[in-house]
């Protein structure tokens, strides 16, 4: 349960990226990743890192996807995004010609197939395979023709729905082929040969090889030899339809045997295959075994900080638990552990509101049964969610409780650093908490030591010692890069850019934030993504690139809102408001700024920033009274608490306000 920062997946991503960069230097490669809307979170991280690679070398990276949640960060790194629509009549004709490698297509045939498929490219490909294999399409003098294919016959052979087309294809195969097809469909989209052979050894020895050859000839399966010899369904729709025709009792028998075979063939790799084993046990109706494997899958995904998978596996575990008879429920300690793992994953990656709801449920249902460590972990992440929604005092109480009641140094160190962040407006108290965190660091070269130094750098910034902060952040960046801790190095790089921004070196800040964004791509949480986009947008605003700034700030506001990060969302919207006003949408810009008043209340820096931007808007309106009132309000802010950047901006606006005040 200890929430150590596991950097294995981070090192994996960096290793893959370095390998690709080395290949790019040798020769221009082409990388293709298909169906990214179905990808797990680690694959999406790899895709996002590849999409963000520097464009200094020649390479082509292609990703195919359908619109889906979770792809935002990947899409940001693309140079071009093409929407592939259904084929028109001309594209249908070209596809038929390409399929047969011929020069022409009979016009009547092209119209028939286009009307039947309505331009669906996959459906057209399936239909062409189906008709060619039955001798209903032929080539004469370089022209693809279907002289015997009447509309009535086409309707009978190839119904409009893809499911019915798949059923029509399955009706054509023999009983031995169908038996092997059913076994393959139960295994999955990819069918390892060694699993298929052991699923029914007698059938395989007598009819198996011939049946698989027939299925390949029919265009239903293809052979693969990437890792181990296997088969793959050329079209998953056919697999789904074939699976649906298996009787329920046989499905359960097949899935139980498949799970047995996978466990037997991979004795030392069960954790890696836990999700697959859980799915087969569930479909076999073996609820207890399925819950066991979902729990194993949850533990592994949580240890690797694969939050989306963790939430999914716990949901599957809960769904199975709900089907158990009264008195057969899992032990309360196991229910508690699964709830905590889901809560941590939600708090870390998905959103404060959902996390707070789960925290209340855990406190009401499991608190008395939890270990001290589980309570501390919950308090730590409950505090993080409270901080995100602006409830700083409640967050402090949770962090303090986590620090006091746990015995694990990592949780106590994390809690102390979060308390220091809460207390940055009180330097002496912040120093005490940073000191307590430092005392818990066991190894001077660990990532916890780096995090303590980052906290000291943040305190130096809060006290106005920007050069001291630069030195600390530079040391952390260099040390983290040598150790392969890229996310920490990116944070330090971003902090250095923040120092430049605060001191008014806006061009250096812009370059620094851009570098940090590339370094941190796919390595942080969605809250981290919102902060990165905010920093990039603010730096672009101060160098005058309002169009680019608008794009980054809009993304920051949307991401921060989705995860409930109140302060980031508020700051992004304040800057969006002034950008809209500068671009000529004064009324809309003012409305966006005013809508943040309540969220900014209680945060002196955000309140000042809001007043400063409203002052700018009043000047754009040539509103004498509004300009005078807001200028007086801004000038009452203590100058020693303002960064050089904001002091300079206030000074510039004060000078520009004189003509308005004299009007």
XYZ file of C-alpha atoms in Angstrom:
663
model
C 0.000 0.000 0.000
C 2.975 2.346 0.473
C 2.721 5.066 -2.129
C 6.327 5.169 -3.232
C 7.021 7.041 -6.454
C 7.645 4.086 -8.739
C 9.755 5.280 -11.659
C 9.824 2.011 -13.590
C 7.234 3.137 -16.116
C 8.977 6.503 -16.443
C 12.285 4.803 -17.206
C 10.492 2.538 -19.689
C 9.066 5.513 -21.572
C 12.414 7.272 -21.696
C 14.146 4.074 -22.853
C 11.656 3.656 -25.708
C 12.034 7.300 -26.662
C 15.848 7.081 -26.650
C 15.694 3.946 -28.807
C 13.455 5.704 -31.339
C 15.709 8.783 -31.353
C 18.716 6.548 -32.056
C 16.857 4.869 -34.924
C 15.849 8.248 -36.334
C 19.499 9.296 -36.498
C 20.354 6.168 -38.524
C 17.609 6.464 -41.134
C 14.109 8.005 -41.402
C 11.693 5.444 -39.899
C 7.912 5.111 -40.081
C 6.038 4.182 -36.896
C 2.340 3.284 -36.960
C 0.104 2.827 -33.909
C -3.450 1.749 -34.704
C -6.719 2.043 -32.763
C -5.332 4.313 -30.059
C -8.861 4.828 -28.696
C -8.600 1.217 -27.459
C -5.079 1.580 -26.030
C -4.155 1.243 -22.357
C -2.712 4.229 -20.532
C 0.912 3.109 -20.936
C 0.541 2.778 -24.718
C -1.028 6.240 -24.842
C 1.925 7.604 -22.887
C 4.320 6.046 -25.413
C 2.301 7.540 -28.288
C 2.309 10.976 -26.645
C 6.067 10.858 -26.084
C 6.673 9.867 -29.715
C 4.357 12.623 -30.941
C 6.397 15.155 -28.940
C 9.797 14.133 -30.339
C 11.887 17.035 -31.708
C 11.432 17.721 -35.420
C 15.163 18.106 -36.032
C 15.353 14.671 -37.715
C 13.201 13.070 -40.424
C 10.614 10.527 -39.273
C 6.933 9.744 -39.805
C 4.665 8.772 -36.938
C 1.081 7.786 -37.775
C -1.616 7.076 -35.207
C -5.155 6.019 -36.015
C -8.018 6.576 -33.583
C -11.685 7.267 -33.179
C -12.778 10.325 -31.149
C -12.520 9.321 -27.514
C -11.766 10.696 -24.058
C -8.194 10.367 -22.889
C -6.528 11.253 -26.196
C -6.118 14.995 -25.557
C -2.435 14.927 -24.671
C -1.600 12.731 -27.662
C -3.488 15.040 -30.051
C -1.626 18.115 -28.793
C 1.657 16.737 -30.158
C 0.412 16.076 -33.699
C 1.386 18.226 -36.662
C -1.650 17.197 -38.722
C -4.977 15.608 -37.841
C -6.942 14.098 -40.718
C -10.545 12.977 -40.444
C -11.209 9.928 -42.615
C -14.808 10.000 -43.790
C -16.801 7.321 -45.580
C -15.766 6.725 -49.162
C -17.521 8.458 -52.025
C -18.302 6.708 -55.291
C -14.956 7.714 -56.804
C -12.989 6.501 -53.745
C -14.982 3.261 -53.786
C -13.995 2.724 -57.425
C -10.339 3.426 -56.574
C -10.469 0.974 -53.645
C -11.860 -1.798 -55.844
C -9.186 -1.136 -58.443
C -6.455 -1.210 -55.768
C -7.844 -4.412 -54.245
C -7.493 -6.251 -57.562
C -4.397 -4.328 -58.758
C -6.176 -3.587 -62.036
C -6.618 -0.468 -64.127
C -10.411 -0.176 -64.319
C -13.715 -0.994 -62.609
C -17.099 -1.568 -64.194
C -19.260 1.462 -63.307
C -22.348 -0.632 -62.491
C -20.301 -2.753 -60.061
C -18.839 0.322 -58.363
C -22.325 1.775 -57.844
C -23.667 -1.553 -56.528
C -20.913 -1.916 -53.934
C -21.014 1.731 -52.896
C -24.772 1.598 -52.322
C -24.421 -1.662 -50.400
C -21.633 -0.393 -48.079
C -22.482 3.343 -48.027
C -18.788 4.063 -48.284
C -17.725 2.156 -45.150
C -14.135 1.228 -46.029
C -13.902 -1.812 -43.760
C -17.270 -3.126 -44.919
C -16.203 -2.671 -48.539
C -12.991 -4.632 -47.925
C -14.943 -7.472 -46.272
C -17.443 -7.543 -49.113
C -14.702 -7.655 -51.755
C -13.059 -10.621 -50.008
C -16.416 -12.361 -49.700
C -17.384 -11.918 -53.367
C -13.949 -12.686 -54.792
C -13.630 -15.927 -52.834
C -16.962 -17.071 -54.298
C -15.992 -16.285 -57.853
C -18.574 -13.513 -58.244
C -15.994 -10.884 -59.220
C -13.632 -11.329 -62.161
C -11.203 -9.355 -64.273
C -11.625 -9.027 -68.027
C -9.216 -6.965 -70.107
C -8.027 -5.128 -66.993
C -11.583 -4.259 -65.882
C -13.041 -5.606 -62.604
C -16.547 -6.843 -63.350
C -19.435 -8.589 -61.585
C -21.666 -9.607 -64.504
C -23.487 -12.317 -62.544
C -23.982 -10.123 -59.489
C -27.525 -8.798 -59.578
C -28.890 -6.478 -56.875
C -31.134 -9.286 -55.626
C -28.271 -11.775 -55.379
C -26.042 -9.183 -53.672
C -28.757 -8.495 -51.091
C -29.056 -12.217 -50.367
C -25.324 -12.875 -50.144
C -24.266 -9.688 -48.372
C -26.884 -8.159 -46.057
C -26.344 -4.466 -45.243
C -25.450 -4.950 -41.566
C -21.841 -5.961 -40.919
C -22.968 -8.496 -38.303
C -25.197 -10.182 -40.863
C -22.370 -10.169 -43.392
C -20.148 -11.880 -40.860
C -22.860 -14.463 -40.127
C -23.247 -15.093 -43.852
C -19.519 -15.782 -44.099
C -19.596 -18.169 -41.134
C -22.466 -20.123 -42.673
C -20.139 -21.050 -45.528
C -17.514 -22.846 -43.419
C -17.548 -26.500 -42.425
C -18.133 -27.945 -38.908
C -14.431 -28.602 -38.161
C -13.485 -25.109 -39.266
C -16.311 -23.660 -37.164
C -15.181 -25.597 -34.087
C -11.650 -24.216 -34.386
C -13.051 -20.758 -35.093
C -15.107 -20.880 -31.882
C -12.045 -21.815 -29.843
C -10.011 -19.037 -31.439
C -12.782 -16.478 -30.826
C -12.924 -17.432 -27.137
C -9.163 -16.913 -26.760
C -9.282 -13.376 -28.149
C -8.280 -11.163 -31.073
C -4.786 -12.669 -31.056
C -4.638 -16.467 -30.747
C -1.310 -17.980 -29.558
C -0.757 -21.343 -31.253
C 0.397 -23.063 -28.079
C -2.833 -22.106 -26.260
C -5.024 -23.188 -29.164
C -3.247 -26.560 -29.483
C -3.771 -27.413 -25.821
C -7.383 -26.258 -25.723
C -8.523 -29.378 -27.609
C -5.489 -31.569 -28.429
C -7.504 -34.326 -30.144
C -9.281 -31.917 -32.515
C -6.021 -30.129 -33.233
C -4.186 -33.347 -34.086
C -6.894 -34.542 -36.496
C -8.414 -31.417 -38.035
C -6.703 -28.387 -36.459
C -4.024 -27.491 -38.993
C -6.295 -28.031 -41.992
C -9.064 -25.988 -40.354
C -6.738 -23.071 -39.617
C -5.448 -23.168 -43.187
C -9.044 -22.976 -44.448
C -9.810 -20.020 -42.153
C -6.727 -18.224 -43.434
C -7.758 -18.924 -47.037
C -11.216 -17.524 -46.242
C -9.605 -14.277 -45.100
C -10.880 -14.691 -41.528
C -7.492 -15.238 -39.863
C -3.907 -14.261 -40.638
C -0.688 -15.810 -39.322
C 1.660 -13.795 -37.103
C 5.169 -14.537 -35.857
C 6.109 -11.296 -34.033
C 6.711 -12.801 -30.558
C 5.372 -16.360 -30.665
C 3.574 -18.160 -33.501
C -0.051 -17.071 -33.412
C -3.112 -16.236 -35.450
C -4.984 -12.939 -35.566
C -8.525 -12.147 -36.631
C -8.314 -9.918 -39.677
C -11.600 -8.287 -38.680
C -12.668 -8.215 -35.034
C -16.311 -7.996 -36.094
C -16.065 -11.567 -37.392
C -14.574 -12.677 -34.072
C -17.395 -11.002 -32.132
C -20.057 -12.613 -34.297
C -18.358 -16.031 -34.126
C -18.135 -15.750 -30.338
C -21.828 -14.838 -30.087
C -22.790 -18.125 -31.780
C -21.093 -20.271 -29.090
C -23.597 -21.790 -26.612
C -23.260 -20.385 -23.078
C -22.268 -23.687 -21.441
C -19.512 -24.186 -24.032
C -18.280 -20.589 -23.598
C -17.833 -21.166 -19.887
C -16.030 -24.444 -20.460
C -13.689 -22.890 -23.027
C -12.823 -19.857 -20.855
C -12.103 -22.045 -17.839
C -9.747 -24.252 -19.881
C -8.077 -21.209 -21.471
C -7.355 -19.748 -18.029
C -5.933 -23.089 -16.855
C -3.650 -23.251 -19.901
C -2.408 -19.662 -19.503
C -1.609 -20.250 -15.828
C 0.202 -23.495 -16.663
C 2.212 -22.038 -19.567
C 3.298 -18.901 -17.673
C 4.107 -19.991 -14.100
C 6.380 -17.028 -13.343
C 4.397 -14.342 -15.137
C 0.971 -14.447 -13.524
C 0.905 -10.790 -12.413
C 1.560 -9.605 -15.954
C -1.319 -11.763 -17.234
C -3.666 -11.117 -14.325
C -6.165 -8.986 -16.337
C -6.447 -11.695 -19.018
C -6.851 -14.436 -16.426
C -9.490 -12.400 -14.575
C -11.519 -11.921 -17.762
C -11.435 -15.627 -18.659
C -12.334 -16.679 -15.103
C -15.213 -14.200 -15.081
C -16.570 -15.508 -18.390
C -16.166 -19.042 -17.107
C -18.502 -18.153 -14.243
C -15.702 -18.686 -11.691
C -16.425 -15.591 -9.606
C -14.010 -16.189 -6.722
C -11.059 -16.868 -9.043
C -11.976 -13.883 -11.214
C -11.998 -11.599 -8.156
C -8.612 -13.002 -7.106
C -7.089 -12.088 -10.475
C -8.764 -8.670 -10.620
C -7.249 -7.966 -7.192
C -3.800 -9.055 -8.475
C -4.241 -6.878 -11.572
C -5.223 -3.920 -9.370
C -2.156 -4.276 -7.150
C 0.149 -4.376 -10.153
C -1.411 -1.426 -11.983
C -1.423 0.617 -8.751
C 2.274 -0.115 -8.159
C 3.022 1.181 -11.664
C 0.728 4.203 -11.193
C -1.474 3.126 -14.115
C -4.467 4.919 -12.654
C -7.012 4.306 -15.414
C -6.431 0.557 -15.257
C -6.551 0.581 -11.450
C -9.979 2.228 -11.428
C -11.230 -0.160 -14.125
C -10.064 -3.329 -12.328
C -11.526 -2.238 -8.994
C -14.839 -1.515 -10.735
C -14.792 -5.030 -12.227
C -13.959 -6.495 -8.804
C -16.822 -4.562 -7.198
C -19.259 -5.705 -9.894
C -18.408 -9.342 -9.175
C -18.575 -8.809 -5.420
C -22.112 -7.456 -5.824
C -23.206 -10.795 -7.343
C -22.156 -12.860 -4.318
C -24.720 -14.351 -1.966
C -25.204 -12.889 1.506
C -22.452 -14.227 3.751
C -20.047 -14.843 0.856
C -18.808 -11.255 0.650
C -15.028 -10.707 0.614
C -13.440 -9.860 3.981
C -13.893 -6.231 5.018
C -10.108 -5.713 4.979
C -9.990 -6.712 1.306
C -12.937 -4.439 0.473
C -11.130 -1.622 2.263
C -7.855 -2.223 0.417
C -9.555 -2.183 -2.989
C -11.485 0.986 -2.103
C -8.273 2.742 -1.044
C -6.437 1.758 -4.235
C -9.289 3.092 -6.344
C -9.431 6.292 -4.281
C -5.706 6.995 -4.660
C -5.855 6.426 -8.426
C -8.873 8.732 -8.705
C -7.319 11.474 -6.563
C -4.045 11.302 -8.476
C -5.406 11.363 -11.981
C -9.119 11.889 -12.444
C -10.547 14.649 -10.327
C -10.966 16.153 -6.898
C -14.768 15.970 -6.823
C -14.873 12.214 -7.469
C -12.017 11.709 -5.009
C -13.795 13.645 -2.257
C -16.943 11.581 -2.741
C -14.942 8.361 -2.468
C -13.098 9.683 0.608
C -16.424 10.276 2.358
C -17.567 6.763 1.444
C -14.353 5.188 2.765
C -14.542 7.172 6.009
C -18.152 6.114 6.580
C -17.723 2.452 5.584
C -14.180 1.281 6.269
C -12.384 3.753 8.554
C -12.674 1.643 11.702
C -11.365 -1.475 9.937
C -8.400 0.151 8.189
C -4.763 -0.118 9.239
C -2.936 3.018 10.366
C -1.045 3.031 7.085
C -4.217 2.833 4.996
C -5.695 5.678 7.036
C -2.573 7.779 6.461
C -2.616 7.150 2.705
C -6.291 8.147 2.572
C -5.625 11.287 4.614
C -2.737 12.226 2.343
C -4.770 12.020 -0.859
C -7.903 13.407 0.785
C -5.805 16.440 1.654
C -4.551 16.693 -1.925
C -8.151 16.706 -3.210
C -9.140 19.354 -0.657
C -6.187 21.523 -1.724
C -7.287 21.224 -5.345
C -10.733 22.651 -4.561
C -9.276 25.444 -2.414
C -10.041 24.093 1.083
C -6.562 24.750 2.448
C -7.361 24.552 6.177
C -9.125 21.194 5.839
C -6.240 19.947 3.698
C -3.722 20.900 6.410
C -5.637 18.847 8.964
C -5.528 15.764 6.715
C -1.814 16.191 5.944
C -1.014 16.625 9.642
C -2.921 13.457 10.522
C -1.103 11.503 7.780
C 2.258 12.744 9.086
C 1.494 11.911 12.709
C -0.164 8.491 12.455
C 1.896 6.612 9.834
C 5.145 4.756 10.366
C 6.240 4.708 6.699
C 8.814 7.413 6.057
C 7.694 7.932 2.452
C 4.108 8.855 3.430
C 5.285 11.079 6.301
C 7.832 12.810 4.046
C 5.174 13.417 1.397
C 2.763 14.799 4.014
C 5.447 17.114 5.442
C 6.288 18.507 2.007
C 2.613 19.128 1.255
C 2.246 20.920 4.603
C 5.245 23.078 3.739
C 3.560 24.002 0.447
C 0.403 24.966 2.357
C 2.438 27.210 4.667
C 4.593 29.093 2.154
C 3.061 32.362 3.375
C 4.635 31.656 6.804
C 8.340 31.150 6.172
C 9.340 29.861 9.597
C 6.575 27.220 9.694
C 7.334 26.163 6.122
C 11.006 25.761 7.048
C 10.077 23.531 9.975
C 8.053 21.205 7.761
C 10.775 21.077 5.114
C 13.254 20.200 7.870
C 11.013 17.395 9.107
C 10.735 16.037 5.581
C 14.523 16.198 5.133
C 15.014 14.237 8.373
C 12.951 11.382 6.910
C 15.089 11.052 3.760
C 17.190 7.926 4.079
C 19.277 8.177 0.915
C 20.785 11.472 -0.273
C 20.491 10.387 -3.912
C 16.801 9.408 -3.721
C 13.933 11.220 -5.405
C 12.717 12.268 -1.933
C 15.940 14.212 -1.457
C 15.272 15.947 -4.764
C 11.716 16.773 -3.710
C 12.990 18.337 -0.476
C 15.308 20.533 -2.517
C 12.431 21.527 -4.798
C 10.433 22.534 -1.720
C 13.357 24.683 -0.534
C 13.464 26.299 -3.962
C 9.717 27.089 -3.726
C 10.292 28.654 -0.316
C 13.107 30.778 -1.745
C 10.729 32.020 -4.452
C 8.061 32.826 -1.849
C 10.660 34.900 0.029
C 11.735 36.675 -3.166
C 15.172 35.034 -3.387
C 15.012 34.113 -7.061
C 18.742 33.510 -7.566
C 18.845 31.077 -4.643
C 15.852 29.277 -6.152
C 17.620 29.094 -9.523
C 20.674 27.439 -7.962
C 18.577 24.838 -6.124
C 16.447 24.031 -9.177
C 19.501 23.753 -11.435
C 21.106 21.224 -9.092
C 17.924 19.150 -8.913
C 17.486 19.239 -12.700
C 21.020 18.030 -13.395
C 20.926 15.350 -10.683
C 17.500 14.062 -11.755
C 18.524 13.863 -15.408
C 21.587 11.802 -14.504
C 19.383 9.459 -12.465
C 16.770 9.139 -15.220
C 14.042 10.856 -13.170
C 12.750 12.905 -16.075
C 9.552 14.136 -14.419
C 11.474 15.670 -11.504
C 13.928 17.194 -13.981
C 10.970 18.663 -15.893
C 9.547 20.169 -12.684
C 12.904 21.754 -11.905
C 13.139 23.088 -15.477
C 9.643 24.536 -15.172
C 10.584 26.123 -11.833
C 13.624 27.745 -13.456
C 11.365 29.158 -16.162
C 9.021 30.446 -13.451
C 11.952 32.286 -11.861
C 12.703 33.870 -15.239
C 9.054 34.845 -15.659
C 8.839 36.403 -12.197
C 12.002 38.416 -12.820
C 10.657 39.675 -16.151
C 12.904 37.588 -18.436
C 9.867 36.539 -20.422
C 11.620 35.197 -23.529
C 13.839 32.906 -21.421
C 10.743 31.845 -19.495
C 8.889 30.977 -22.681
C 11.744 28.787 -23.898
C 12.085 27.137 -20.488
C 8.391 26.298 -20.196
C 8.393 24.919 -23.749
C 11.352 22.663 -22.883
C 9.671 21.520 -19.649
C 6.446 20.719 -21.521
C 8.317 18.422 -23.905
C 10.265 16.751 -21.088
C 7.170 16.096 -18.984
C 4.883 14.891 -21.787
C 2.882 11.898 -20.465
C 4.918 11.677 -17.249
C 2.595 13.535 -14.908
C -1.020 13.586 -13.796
C -3.790 15.550 -15.490
C -3.317 18.252 -12.844
C 0.335 18.444 -13.901
C -0.824 18.779 -17.515
C -3.099 21.669 -16.561
C -0.247 23.447 -14.753
C 2.156 22.889 -17.650
C -0.355 24.340 -20.122
C -0.999 27.307 -17.803
C 2.713 28.113 -17.520
C 3.165 27.869 -21.268
C 0.133 30.092 -21.901
C 1.179 32.764 -19.413
C 4.705 32.943 -20.839
C 3.349 33.242 -24.393
C 1.024 36.033 -23.216
C 3.882 38.085 -21.802
C 5.945 37.805 -24.990
C 2.913 38.996 -26.976
C 1.858 35.708 -28.637
C -1.796 35.998 -27.637
C -3.056 33.474 -30.219
C -0.693 30.757 -28.966
C -1.344 31.773 -25.360
C -5.103 31.484 -25.901
C -4.730 27.870 -27.101
C -2.648 26.776 -24.099
C -4.770 28.630 -21.540
C -7.999 27.248 -22.937
C -6.632 23.710 -22.635
C -5.363 24.431 -19.122
C -8.729 25.779 -17.965
C -10.609 22.800 -19.419
C -8.238 20.200 -17.931
C -8.141 21.924 -14.532
C -11.922 22.120 -14.448
C -12.261 18.417 -15.296
C -10.001 17.416 -12.377
C -11.352 20.043 -9.986
C -8.124 22.050 -9.659
C -9.652 25.380 -8.672
C -6.602 27.672 -8.493
C -5.191 26.612 -11.879
C -8.583 26.909 -13.580
C -9.114 30.366 -12.059
C -5.730 31.742 -13.128
C -6.114 30.341 -16.646
C -9.553 31.965 -17.026
C -8.277 35.318 -15.707
C -5.639 35.366 -18.443
C -8.141 34.143 -21.041
C -10.357 37.099 -20.178
C -7.676 39.736 -20.829
C -6.606 37.992 -24.042
C -10.192 38.099 -25.341
C -10.379 41.797 -24.473
C -7.061 42.552 -26.205
C -8.291 40.680 -29.291
C -11.337 42.966 -29.452
C -13.913 40.928 -27.519
C -13.968 43.383 -24.600
C -17.419 42.499 -23.235
C -16.764 38.769 -23.369
C -13.294 39.180 -21.862
C -14.620 41.232 -18.963
C -17.388 38.703 -18.382
C -14.839 35.838 -18.239
C -12.707 37.769 -15.734
C -15.630 38.754 -13.507
C -16.825 35.141 -13.428
C -13.610 34.241 -11.575
C -14.155 36.738 -8.731
C -15.668 34.237 -6.323
C -13.051 31.542 -7.073
C -10.193 34.037 -6.637
C -11.490 35.281 -3.280
C -9.102 34.547 -0.421
C -6.039 34.145 -2.656
C -4.174 37.464 -2.607
C -2.114 36.741 -5.727
C -5.172 35.766 -7.798
C -7.189 38.722 -6.491
C -4.400 41.116 -7.521
C -4.036 39.476 -10.932
C -7.789 39.773 -11.510
C -7.822 43.461 -10.554
C -4.801 44.099 -12.782
C -6.519 42.533 -15.806
C -9.807 44.326 -15.076
C -7.785 47.565 -14.947
C -6.424 46.783 -18.395
C -9.948 46.093 -19.677
C -11.251 49.368 -18.185
C -8.462 51.200 -20.024
C -9.408 49.483 -23.281
C -12.966 50.740 -22.730
C -11.604 54.229 -21.952
C -13.633 53.976 -18.728
C -12.262 56.831 -16.609
C -14.024 55.965 -13.346
C -13.386 52.252 -13.642
C -9.719 52.859 -14.479
C -9.278 55.199 -11.507
C -10.965 52.812 -9.061
C -9.070 49.722 -10.210
C -5.732 51.530 -10.378
C -6.133 52.683 -6.774
C -7.034 49.144 -5.734
C -3.965 47.672 -7.465
C -1.646 50.276 -5.962
C -2.766 49.302 -2.450
C -1.194 45.834 -2.889
C 2.088 45.464 -0.889
C 4.898 45.886 -3.421
C 7.177 43.487 -1.548
C 4.708 40.652 -2.235
C 4.603 41.332 -5.981
C 7.022 39.698 -8.394
C 9.159 42.010 -10.573
C 7.029 40.923 -13.536
C 3.755 42.092 -11.962
C 5.369 45.266 -10.574
C 6.571 46.125 -14.079
C 3.175 45.394 -15.592
C 1.439 47.587 -13.003
C 3.933 50.361 -13.724
C 3.268 50.068 -17.476
C -0.498 50.164 -17.005
C -0.169 53.150 -14.669
C 1.657 55.069 -17.398
C -0.841 54.030 -20.081
C -3.754 54.993 -17.812
C -2.821 58.697 -17.703
C -4.516 59.626 -21.003
C -7.658 57.789 -19.886
C -7.704 59.572 -16.528
C -7.201 62.967 -18.221
C -10.083 62.361 -20.664
